[in-house]
Short mmCIF file of N, CA and C in Angstrom, two decimals:
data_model
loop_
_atom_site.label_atom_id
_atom_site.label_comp_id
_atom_site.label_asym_id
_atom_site.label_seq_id
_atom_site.Cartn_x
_atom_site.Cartn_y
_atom_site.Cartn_z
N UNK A 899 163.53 25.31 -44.13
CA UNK A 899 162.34 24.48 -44.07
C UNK A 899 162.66 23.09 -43.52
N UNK A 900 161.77 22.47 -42.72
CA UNK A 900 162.01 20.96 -42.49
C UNK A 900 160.49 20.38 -42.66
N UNK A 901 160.54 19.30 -42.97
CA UNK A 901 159.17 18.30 -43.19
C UNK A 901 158.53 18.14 -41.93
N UNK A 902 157.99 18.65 -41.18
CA UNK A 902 157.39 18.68 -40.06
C UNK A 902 155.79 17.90 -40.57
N UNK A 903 155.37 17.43 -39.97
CA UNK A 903 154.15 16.39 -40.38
C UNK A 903 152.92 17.25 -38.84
N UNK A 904 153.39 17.96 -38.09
CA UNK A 904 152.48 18.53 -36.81
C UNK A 904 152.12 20.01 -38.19
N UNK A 905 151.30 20.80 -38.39
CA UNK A 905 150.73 21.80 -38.97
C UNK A 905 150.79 22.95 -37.84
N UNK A 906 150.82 23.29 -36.31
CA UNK A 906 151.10 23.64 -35.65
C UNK A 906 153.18 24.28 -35.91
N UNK A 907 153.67 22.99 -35.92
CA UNK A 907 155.28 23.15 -35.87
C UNK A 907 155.44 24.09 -37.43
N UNK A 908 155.02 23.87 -38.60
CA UNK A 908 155.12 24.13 -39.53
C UNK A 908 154.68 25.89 -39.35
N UNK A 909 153.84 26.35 -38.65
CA UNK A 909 153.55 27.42 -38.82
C UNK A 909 154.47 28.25 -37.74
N UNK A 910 154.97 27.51 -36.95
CA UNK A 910 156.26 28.12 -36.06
C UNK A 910 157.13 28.82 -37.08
N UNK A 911 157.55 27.47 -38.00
CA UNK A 911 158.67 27.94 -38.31
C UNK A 911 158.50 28.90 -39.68
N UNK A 912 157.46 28.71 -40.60
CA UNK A 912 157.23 30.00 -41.36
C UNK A 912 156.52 31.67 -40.74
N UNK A 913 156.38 31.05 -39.44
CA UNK A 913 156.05 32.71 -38.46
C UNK A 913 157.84 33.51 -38.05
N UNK A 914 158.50 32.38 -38.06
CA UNK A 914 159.99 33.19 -37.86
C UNK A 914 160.58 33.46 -38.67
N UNK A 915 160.17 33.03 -39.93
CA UNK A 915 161.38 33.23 -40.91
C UNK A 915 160.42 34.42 -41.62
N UNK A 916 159.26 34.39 -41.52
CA UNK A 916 158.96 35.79 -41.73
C UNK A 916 159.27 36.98 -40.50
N UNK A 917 159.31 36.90 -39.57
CA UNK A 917 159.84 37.88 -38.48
C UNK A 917 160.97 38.19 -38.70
N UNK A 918 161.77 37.57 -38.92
CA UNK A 918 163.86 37.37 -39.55
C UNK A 918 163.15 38.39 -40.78
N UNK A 919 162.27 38.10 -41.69
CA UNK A 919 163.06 38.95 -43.05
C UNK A 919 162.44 40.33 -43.03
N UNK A 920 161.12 40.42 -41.83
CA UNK A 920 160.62 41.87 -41.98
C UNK A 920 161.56 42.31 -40.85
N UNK A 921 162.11 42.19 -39.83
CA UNK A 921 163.24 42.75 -39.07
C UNK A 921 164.39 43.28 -39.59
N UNK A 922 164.36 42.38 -40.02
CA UNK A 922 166.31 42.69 -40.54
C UNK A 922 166.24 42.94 -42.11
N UNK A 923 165.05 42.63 -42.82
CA UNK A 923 165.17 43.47 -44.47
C UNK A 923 166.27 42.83 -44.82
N UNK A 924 166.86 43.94 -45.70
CA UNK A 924 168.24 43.35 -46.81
C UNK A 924 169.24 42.74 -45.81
N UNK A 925 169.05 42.93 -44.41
CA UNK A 925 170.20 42.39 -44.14
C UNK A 925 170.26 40.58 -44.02
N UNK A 926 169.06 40.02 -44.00
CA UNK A 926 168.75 38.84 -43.96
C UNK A 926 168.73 38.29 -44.93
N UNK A 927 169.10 36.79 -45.16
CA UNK A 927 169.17 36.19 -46.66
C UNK A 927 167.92 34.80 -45.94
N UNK A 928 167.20 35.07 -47.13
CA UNK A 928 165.72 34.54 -47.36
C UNK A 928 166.37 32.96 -47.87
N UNK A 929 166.76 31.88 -46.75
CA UNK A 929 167.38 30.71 -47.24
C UNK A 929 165.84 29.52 -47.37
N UNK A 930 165.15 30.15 -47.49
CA UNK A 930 163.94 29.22 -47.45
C UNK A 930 163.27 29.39 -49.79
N UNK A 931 164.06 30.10 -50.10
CA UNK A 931 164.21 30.75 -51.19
C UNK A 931 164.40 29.85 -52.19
N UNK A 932 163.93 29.28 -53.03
CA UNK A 932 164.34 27.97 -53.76
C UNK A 932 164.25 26.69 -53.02
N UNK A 933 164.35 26.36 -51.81
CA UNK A 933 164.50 25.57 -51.31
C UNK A 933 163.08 24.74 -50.45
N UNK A 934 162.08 25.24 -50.33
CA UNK A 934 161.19 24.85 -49.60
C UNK A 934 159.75 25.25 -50.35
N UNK A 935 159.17 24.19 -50.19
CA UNK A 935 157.69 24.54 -51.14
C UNK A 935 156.90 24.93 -50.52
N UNK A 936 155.59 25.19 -51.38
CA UNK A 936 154.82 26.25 -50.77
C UNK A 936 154.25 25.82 -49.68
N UNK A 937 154.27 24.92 -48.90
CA UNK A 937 153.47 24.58 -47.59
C UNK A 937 154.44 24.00 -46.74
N UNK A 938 155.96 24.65 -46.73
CA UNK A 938 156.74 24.71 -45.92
C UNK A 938 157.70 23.65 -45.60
N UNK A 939 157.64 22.88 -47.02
CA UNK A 939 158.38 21.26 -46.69
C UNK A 939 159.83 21.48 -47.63
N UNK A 940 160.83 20.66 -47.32
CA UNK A 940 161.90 21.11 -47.81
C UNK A 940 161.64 20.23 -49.62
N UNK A 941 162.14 20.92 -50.55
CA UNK A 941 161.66 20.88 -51.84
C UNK A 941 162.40 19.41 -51.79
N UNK A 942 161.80 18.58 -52.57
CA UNK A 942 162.23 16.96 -52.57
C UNK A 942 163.36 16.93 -53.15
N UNK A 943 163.78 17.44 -54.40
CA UNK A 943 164.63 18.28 -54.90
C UNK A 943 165.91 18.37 -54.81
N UNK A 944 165.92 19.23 -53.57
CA UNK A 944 166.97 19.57 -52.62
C UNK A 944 167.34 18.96 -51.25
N UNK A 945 166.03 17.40 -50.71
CA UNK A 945 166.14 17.20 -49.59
C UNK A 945 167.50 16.02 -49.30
N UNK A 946 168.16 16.11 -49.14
CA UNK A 946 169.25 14.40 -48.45
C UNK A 946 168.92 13.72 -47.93
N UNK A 947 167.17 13.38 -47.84
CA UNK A 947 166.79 12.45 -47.26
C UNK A 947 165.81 12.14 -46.24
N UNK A 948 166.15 13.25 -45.01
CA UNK A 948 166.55 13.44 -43.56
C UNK A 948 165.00 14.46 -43.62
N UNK A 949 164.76 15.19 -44.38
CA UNK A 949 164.00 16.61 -44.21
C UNK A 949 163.82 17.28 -43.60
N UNK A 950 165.22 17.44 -43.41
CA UNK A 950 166.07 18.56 -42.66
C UNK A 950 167.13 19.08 -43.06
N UNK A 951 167.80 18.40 -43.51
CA UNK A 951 169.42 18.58 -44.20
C UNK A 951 169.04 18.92 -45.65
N UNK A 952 169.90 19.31 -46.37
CA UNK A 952 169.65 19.57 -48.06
C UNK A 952 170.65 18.96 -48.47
N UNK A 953 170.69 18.56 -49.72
CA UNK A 953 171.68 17.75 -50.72
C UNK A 953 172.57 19.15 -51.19
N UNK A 954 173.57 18.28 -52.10
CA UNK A 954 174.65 19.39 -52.44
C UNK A 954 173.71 20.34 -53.45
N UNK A 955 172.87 20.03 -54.68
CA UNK A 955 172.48 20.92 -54.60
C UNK A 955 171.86 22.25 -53.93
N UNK A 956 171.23 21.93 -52.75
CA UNK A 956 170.54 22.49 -51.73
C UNK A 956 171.70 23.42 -51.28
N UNK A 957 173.07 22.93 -51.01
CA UNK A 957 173.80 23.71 -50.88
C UNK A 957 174.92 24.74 -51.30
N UNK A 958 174.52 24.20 -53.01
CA UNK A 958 174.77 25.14 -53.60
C UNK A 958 174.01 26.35 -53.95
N UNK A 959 172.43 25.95 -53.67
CA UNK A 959 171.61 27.25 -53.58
C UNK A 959 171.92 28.39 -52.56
N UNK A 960 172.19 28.06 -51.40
CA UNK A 960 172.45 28.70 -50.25
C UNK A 960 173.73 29.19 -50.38
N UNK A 961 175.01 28.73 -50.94
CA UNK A 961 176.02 29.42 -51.45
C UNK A 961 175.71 30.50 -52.15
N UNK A 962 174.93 30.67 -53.06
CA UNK A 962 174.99 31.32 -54.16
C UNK A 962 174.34 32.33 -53.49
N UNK A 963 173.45 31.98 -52.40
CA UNK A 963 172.44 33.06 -52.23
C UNK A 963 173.35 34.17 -51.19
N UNK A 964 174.20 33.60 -50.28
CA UNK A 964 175.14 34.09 -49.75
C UNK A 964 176.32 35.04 -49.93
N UNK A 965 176.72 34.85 -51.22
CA UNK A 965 177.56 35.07 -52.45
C UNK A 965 176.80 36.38 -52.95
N UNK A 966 175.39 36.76 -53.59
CA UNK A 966 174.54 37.10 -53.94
C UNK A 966 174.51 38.55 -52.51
N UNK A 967 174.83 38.18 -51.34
CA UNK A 967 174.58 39.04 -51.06
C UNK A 967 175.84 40.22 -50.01
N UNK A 968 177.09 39.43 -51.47
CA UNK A 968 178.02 40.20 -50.94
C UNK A 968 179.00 40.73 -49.64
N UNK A 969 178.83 39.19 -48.42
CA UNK A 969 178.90 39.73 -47.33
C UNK A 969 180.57 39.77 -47.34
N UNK A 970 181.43 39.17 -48.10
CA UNK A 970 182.73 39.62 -47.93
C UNK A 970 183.06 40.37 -48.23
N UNK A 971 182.11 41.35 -48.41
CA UNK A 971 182.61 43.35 -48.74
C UNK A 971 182.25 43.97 -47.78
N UNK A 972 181.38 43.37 -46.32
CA UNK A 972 180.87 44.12 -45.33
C UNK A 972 182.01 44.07 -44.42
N UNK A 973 181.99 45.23 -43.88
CA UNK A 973 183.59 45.69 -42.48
C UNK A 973 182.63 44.94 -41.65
N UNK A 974 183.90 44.26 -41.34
CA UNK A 974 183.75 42.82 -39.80
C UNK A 974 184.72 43.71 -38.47
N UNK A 975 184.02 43.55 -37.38
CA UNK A 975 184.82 43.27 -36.43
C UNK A 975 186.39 43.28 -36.31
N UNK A 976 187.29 44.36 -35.50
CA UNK A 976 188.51 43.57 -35.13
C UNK A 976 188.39 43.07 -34.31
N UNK A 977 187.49 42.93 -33.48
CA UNK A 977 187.48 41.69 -32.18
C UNK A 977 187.32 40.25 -32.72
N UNK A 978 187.37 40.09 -34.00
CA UNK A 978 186.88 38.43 -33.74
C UNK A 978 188.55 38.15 -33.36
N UNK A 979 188.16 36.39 -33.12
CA UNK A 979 189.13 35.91 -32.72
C UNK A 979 189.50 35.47 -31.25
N UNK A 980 190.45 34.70 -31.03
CA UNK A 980 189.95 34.15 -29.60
C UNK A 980 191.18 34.81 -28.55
N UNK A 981 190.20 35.41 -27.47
CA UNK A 981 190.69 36.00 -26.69
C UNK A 981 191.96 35.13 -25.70
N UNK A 982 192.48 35.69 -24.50
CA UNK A 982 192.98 35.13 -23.54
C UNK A 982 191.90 34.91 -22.52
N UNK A 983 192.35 34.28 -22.02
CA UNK A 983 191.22 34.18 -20.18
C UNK A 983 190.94 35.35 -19.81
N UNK A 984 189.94 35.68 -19.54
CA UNK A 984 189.31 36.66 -19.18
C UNK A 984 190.17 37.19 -17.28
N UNK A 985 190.65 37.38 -17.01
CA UNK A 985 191.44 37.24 -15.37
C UNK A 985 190.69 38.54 -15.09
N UNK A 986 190.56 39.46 -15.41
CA UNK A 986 189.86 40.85 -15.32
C UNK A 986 188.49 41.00 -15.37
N UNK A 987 187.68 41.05 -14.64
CA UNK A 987 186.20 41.35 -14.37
C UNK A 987 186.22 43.16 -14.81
N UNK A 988 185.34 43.72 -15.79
CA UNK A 988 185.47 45.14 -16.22
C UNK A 988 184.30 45.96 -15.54
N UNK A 989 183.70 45.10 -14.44
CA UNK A 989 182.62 45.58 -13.76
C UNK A 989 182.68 47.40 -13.30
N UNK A 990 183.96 47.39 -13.21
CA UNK A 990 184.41 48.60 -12.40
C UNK A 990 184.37 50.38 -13.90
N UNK A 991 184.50 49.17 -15.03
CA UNK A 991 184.23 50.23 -16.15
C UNK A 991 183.29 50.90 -16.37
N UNK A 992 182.83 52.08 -16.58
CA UNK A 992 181.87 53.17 -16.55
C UNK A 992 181.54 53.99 -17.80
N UNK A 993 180.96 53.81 -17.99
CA UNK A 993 180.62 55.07 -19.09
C UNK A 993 179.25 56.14 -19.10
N UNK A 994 179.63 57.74 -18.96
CA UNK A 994 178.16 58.56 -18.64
C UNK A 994 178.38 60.08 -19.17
N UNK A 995 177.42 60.35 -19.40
CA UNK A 995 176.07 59.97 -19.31
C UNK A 995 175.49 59.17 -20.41
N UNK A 996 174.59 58.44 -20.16
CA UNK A 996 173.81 57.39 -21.10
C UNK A 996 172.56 57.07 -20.70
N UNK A 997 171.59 57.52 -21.51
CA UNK A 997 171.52 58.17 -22.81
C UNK A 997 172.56 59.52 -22.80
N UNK A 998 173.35 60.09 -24.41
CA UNK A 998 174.43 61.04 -23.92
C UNK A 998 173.67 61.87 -25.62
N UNK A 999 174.38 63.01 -25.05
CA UNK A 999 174.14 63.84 -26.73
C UNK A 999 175.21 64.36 -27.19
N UNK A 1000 176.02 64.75 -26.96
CA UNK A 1000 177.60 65.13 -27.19
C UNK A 1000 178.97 64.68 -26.51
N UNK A 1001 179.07 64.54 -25.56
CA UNK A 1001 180.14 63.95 -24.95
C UNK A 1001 179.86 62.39 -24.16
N UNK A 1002 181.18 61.78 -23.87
CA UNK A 1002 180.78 60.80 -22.89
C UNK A 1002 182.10 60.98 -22.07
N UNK A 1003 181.91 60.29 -20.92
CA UNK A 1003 183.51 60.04 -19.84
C UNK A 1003 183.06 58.84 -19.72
N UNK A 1004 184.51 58.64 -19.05
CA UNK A 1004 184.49 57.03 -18.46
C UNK A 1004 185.24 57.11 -17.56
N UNK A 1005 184.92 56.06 -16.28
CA UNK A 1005 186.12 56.32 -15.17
C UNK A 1005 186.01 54.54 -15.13
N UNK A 1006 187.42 54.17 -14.97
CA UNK A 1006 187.67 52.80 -14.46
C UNK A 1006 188.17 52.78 -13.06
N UNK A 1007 188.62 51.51 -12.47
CA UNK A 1007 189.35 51.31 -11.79
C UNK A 1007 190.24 50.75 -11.73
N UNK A 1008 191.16 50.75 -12.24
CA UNK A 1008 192.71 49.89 -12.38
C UNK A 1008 193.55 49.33 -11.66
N UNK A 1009 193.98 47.66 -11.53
CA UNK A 1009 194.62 47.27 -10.79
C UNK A 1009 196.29 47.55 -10.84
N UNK A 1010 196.60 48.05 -12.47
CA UNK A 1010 197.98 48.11 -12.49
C UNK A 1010 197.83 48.69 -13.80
N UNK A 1011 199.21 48.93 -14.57
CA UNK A 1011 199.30 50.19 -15.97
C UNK A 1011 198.67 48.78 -16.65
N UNK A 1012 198.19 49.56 -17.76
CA UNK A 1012 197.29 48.62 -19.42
C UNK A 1012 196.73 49.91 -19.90
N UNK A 1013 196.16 49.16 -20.27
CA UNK A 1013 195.52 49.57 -22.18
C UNK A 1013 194.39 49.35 -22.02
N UNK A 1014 193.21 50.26 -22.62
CA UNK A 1014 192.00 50.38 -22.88
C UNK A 1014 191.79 50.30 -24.41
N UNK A 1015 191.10 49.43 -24.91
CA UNK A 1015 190.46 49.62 -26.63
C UNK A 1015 189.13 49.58 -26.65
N UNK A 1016 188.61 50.41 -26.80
CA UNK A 1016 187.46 51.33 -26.68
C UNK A 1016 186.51 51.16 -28.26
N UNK A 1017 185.42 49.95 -28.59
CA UNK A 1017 184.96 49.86 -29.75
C UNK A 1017 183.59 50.39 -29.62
N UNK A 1018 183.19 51.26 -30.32
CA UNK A 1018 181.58 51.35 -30.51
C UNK A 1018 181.08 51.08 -32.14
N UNK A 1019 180.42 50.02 -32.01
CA UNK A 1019 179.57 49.57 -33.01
C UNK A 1019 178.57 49.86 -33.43
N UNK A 1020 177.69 50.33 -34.86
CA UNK A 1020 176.00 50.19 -34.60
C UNK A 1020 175.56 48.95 -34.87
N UNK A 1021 174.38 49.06 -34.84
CA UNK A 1021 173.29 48.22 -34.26
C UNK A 1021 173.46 47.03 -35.74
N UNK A 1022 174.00 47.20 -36.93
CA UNK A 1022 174.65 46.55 -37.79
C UNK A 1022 175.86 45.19 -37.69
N UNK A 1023 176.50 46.16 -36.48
CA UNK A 1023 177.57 45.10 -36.17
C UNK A 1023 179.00 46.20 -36.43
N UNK A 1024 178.45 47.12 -37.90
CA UNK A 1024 179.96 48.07 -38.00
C UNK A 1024 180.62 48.91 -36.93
N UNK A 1025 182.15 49.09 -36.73
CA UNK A 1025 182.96 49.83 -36.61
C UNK A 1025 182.67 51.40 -37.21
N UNK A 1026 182.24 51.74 -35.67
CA UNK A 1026 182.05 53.58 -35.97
C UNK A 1026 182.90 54.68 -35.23
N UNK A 1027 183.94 53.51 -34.32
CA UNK A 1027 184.32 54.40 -33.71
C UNK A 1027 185.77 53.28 -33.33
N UNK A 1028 186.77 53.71 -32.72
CA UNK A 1028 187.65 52.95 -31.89
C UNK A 1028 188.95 53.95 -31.44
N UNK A 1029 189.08 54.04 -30.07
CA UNK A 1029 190.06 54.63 -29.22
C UNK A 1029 190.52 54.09 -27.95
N UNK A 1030 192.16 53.95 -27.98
CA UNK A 1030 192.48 53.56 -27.09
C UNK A 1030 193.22 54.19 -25.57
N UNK A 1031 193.38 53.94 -24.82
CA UNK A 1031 193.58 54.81 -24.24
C UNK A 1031 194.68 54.38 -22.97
N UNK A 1032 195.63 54.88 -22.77
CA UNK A 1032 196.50 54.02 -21.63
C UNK A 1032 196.49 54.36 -20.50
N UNK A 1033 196.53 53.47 -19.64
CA UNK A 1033 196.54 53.53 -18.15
C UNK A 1033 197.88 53.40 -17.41
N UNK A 1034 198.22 54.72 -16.72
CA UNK A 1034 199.51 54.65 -16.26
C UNK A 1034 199.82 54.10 -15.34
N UNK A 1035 199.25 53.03 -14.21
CA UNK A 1035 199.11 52.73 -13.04
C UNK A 1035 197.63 52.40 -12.13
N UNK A 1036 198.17 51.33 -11.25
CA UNK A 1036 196.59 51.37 -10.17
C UNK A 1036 196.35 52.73 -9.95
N UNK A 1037 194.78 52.76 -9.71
CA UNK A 1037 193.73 53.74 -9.21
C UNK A 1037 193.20 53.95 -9.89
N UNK A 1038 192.16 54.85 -9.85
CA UNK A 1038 190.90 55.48 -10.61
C UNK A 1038 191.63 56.67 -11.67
N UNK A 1039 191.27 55.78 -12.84
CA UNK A 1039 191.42 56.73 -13.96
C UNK A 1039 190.20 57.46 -14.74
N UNK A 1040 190.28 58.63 -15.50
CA UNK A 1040 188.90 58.95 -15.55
C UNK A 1040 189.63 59.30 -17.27
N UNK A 1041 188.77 59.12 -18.25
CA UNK A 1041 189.13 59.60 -19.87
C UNK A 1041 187.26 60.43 -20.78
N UNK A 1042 187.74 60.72 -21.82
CA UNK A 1042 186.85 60.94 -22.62
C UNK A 1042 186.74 59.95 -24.01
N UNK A 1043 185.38 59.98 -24.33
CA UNK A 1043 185.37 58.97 -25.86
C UNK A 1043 185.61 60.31 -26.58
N UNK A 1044 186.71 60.11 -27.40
CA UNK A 1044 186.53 61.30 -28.83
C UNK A 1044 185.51 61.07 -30.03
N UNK A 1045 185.08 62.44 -30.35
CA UNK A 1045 184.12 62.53 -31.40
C UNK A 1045 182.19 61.95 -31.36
N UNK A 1046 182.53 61.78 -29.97
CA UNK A 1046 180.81 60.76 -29.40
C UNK A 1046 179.78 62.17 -30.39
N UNK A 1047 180.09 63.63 -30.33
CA UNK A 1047 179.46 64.57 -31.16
C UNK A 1047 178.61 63.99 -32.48
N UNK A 1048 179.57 63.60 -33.16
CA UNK A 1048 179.67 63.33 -34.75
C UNK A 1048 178.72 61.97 -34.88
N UNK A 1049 178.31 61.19 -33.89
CA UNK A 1049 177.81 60.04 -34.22
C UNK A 1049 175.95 60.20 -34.48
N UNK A 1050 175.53 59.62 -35.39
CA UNK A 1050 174.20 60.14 -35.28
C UNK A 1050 173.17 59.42 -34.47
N UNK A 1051 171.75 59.96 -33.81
CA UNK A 1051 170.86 59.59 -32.61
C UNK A 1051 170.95 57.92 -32.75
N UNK A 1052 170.65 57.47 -32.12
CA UNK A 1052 170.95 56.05 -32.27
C UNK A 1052 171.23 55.14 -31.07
N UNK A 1053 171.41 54.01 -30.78
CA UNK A 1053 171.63 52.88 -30.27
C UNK A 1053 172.85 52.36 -30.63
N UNK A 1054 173.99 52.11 -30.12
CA UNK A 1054 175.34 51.64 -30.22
C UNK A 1054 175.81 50.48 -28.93
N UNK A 1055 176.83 49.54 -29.23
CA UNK A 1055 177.11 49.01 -28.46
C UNK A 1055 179.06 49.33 -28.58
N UNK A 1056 179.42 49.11 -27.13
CA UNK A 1056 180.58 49.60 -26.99
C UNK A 1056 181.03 48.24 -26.23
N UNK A 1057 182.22 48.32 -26.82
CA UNK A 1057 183.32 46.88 -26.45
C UNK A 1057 184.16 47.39 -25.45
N UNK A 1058 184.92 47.42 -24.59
CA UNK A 1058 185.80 47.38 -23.62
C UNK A 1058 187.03 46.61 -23.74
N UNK A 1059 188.04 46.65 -23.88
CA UNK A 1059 188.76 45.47 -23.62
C UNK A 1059 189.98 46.26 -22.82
N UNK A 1060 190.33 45.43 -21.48
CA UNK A 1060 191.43 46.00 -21.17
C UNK A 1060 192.94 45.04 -20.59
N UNK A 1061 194.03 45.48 -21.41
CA UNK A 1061 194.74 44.61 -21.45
C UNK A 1061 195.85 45.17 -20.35
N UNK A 1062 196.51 44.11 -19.66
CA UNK A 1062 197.74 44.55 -18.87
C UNK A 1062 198.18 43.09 -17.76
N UNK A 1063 199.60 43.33 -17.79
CA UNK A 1063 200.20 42.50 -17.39
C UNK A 1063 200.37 40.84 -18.14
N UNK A 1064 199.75 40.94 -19.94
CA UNK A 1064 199.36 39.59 -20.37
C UNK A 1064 198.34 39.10 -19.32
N UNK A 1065 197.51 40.17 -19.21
CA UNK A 1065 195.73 39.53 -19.11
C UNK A 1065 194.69 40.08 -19.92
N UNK A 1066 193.60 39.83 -20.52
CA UNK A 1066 192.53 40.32 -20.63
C UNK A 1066 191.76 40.39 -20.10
N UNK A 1067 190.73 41.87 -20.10
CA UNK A 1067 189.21 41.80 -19.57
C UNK A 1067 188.47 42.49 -20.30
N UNK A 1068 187.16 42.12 -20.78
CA UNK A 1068 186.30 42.43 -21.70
C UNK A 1068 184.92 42.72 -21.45
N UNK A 1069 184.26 44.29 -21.45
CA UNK A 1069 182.89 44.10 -21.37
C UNK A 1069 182.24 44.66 -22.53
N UNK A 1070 181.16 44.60 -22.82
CA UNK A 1070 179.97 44.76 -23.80
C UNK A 1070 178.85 45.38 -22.93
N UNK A 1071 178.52 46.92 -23.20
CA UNK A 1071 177.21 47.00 -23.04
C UNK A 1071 176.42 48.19 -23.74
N UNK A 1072 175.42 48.37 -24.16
CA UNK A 1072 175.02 49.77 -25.12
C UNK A 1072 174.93 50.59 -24.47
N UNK A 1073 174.69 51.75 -25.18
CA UNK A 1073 174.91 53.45 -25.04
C UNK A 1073 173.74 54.15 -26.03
N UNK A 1074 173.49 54.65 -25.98
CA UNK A 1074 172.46 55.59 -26.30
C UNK A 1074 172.85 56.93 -26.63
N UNK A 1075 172.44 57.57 -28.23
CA UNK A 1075 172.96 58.45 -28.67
C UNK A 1075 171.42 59.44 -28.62
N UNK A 1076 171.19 60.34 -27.95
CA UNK A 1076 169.80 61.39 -27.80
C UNK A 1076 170.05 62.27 -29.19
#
């Protein structure tokens, strides 16, 4: 919530934070929750002043509510973390058919031997899949994703990363499970 004094701005921002919690359900934490009164102003309460910022209480509500919803038990990413320079454009990476129902291939094009790590995520953010795969040399290599069968209909996004010579290159793009 912020003290917005326009009635226009005020209904912006309680039109999104209702869009955020019917979208995303449990996965969204309702930080307007204790903290903002009923006509959208930050609770005096909790404000630092600014009516925008919250006082430490304010931020101990939002701790708690955070805390409350358990996210250091949810599987994160092994990609976080900060990459190398990108020197590798993965434009040349492929993956088909997509939309797919049982299998997928992939053909790259390789400038020299590396490594493929192969992540597919759902639409959550989790780890549903990961295979890597090595590249013995320049040219066109062609592989399979294992187990694409087992995954259920759905929307996934697949990570790329391919490493060689101490370079990285990284693409992101979804896939489609029929």
């Amino acid at each position: 919530p912020r003290n917005f004094t326009d009635q226009d701005q005020i209904d912006i921002q309680t039109a999104v934070r209702d869009s955020i919690l019917a979208i995303y359900g449990d996965q969204a934490i309702d930080f307007w929750a204790g903290l903002a009164t009923p006509d959208g102003m930050v609770n005096e309460q909790y404000d630092s002043g600014d009516g925008v910022h919250v006082n430490n209480d304010g931020h101990f509500i939002l701790f708690e509510q955070v805390l409350a919803k358990q996210i250091d038990t949810l599987p994160c990413s092994p990609l976080t973390g900060i990459f190398q320079p990108r020197a590798y454009q993965l434009n040349e990476v492929q993956l088909y058919p997509n939309p797919f129902t049982d299998q997928v291939q992939g053909i790259m094009e390789a400038e020299a031997a590396g490594e493929l790590g192969i992540s597919i995520f759902n639409n959550l953010g989790q780890l549903v899949k990961h295979q890597r795969v090595a590249i013995g040399g320049a040219g066109e290599y062609t592989f399979a994703l294992e187990g694409m069968g087992e995954l259920a209909t759905a929307a996934y996004w697949v990570r790329v990363i391919w490493s060689s010579e101490g370079k990285t290159g990284i693409k992101t793009f979804p896939l489609i499970k029929r």
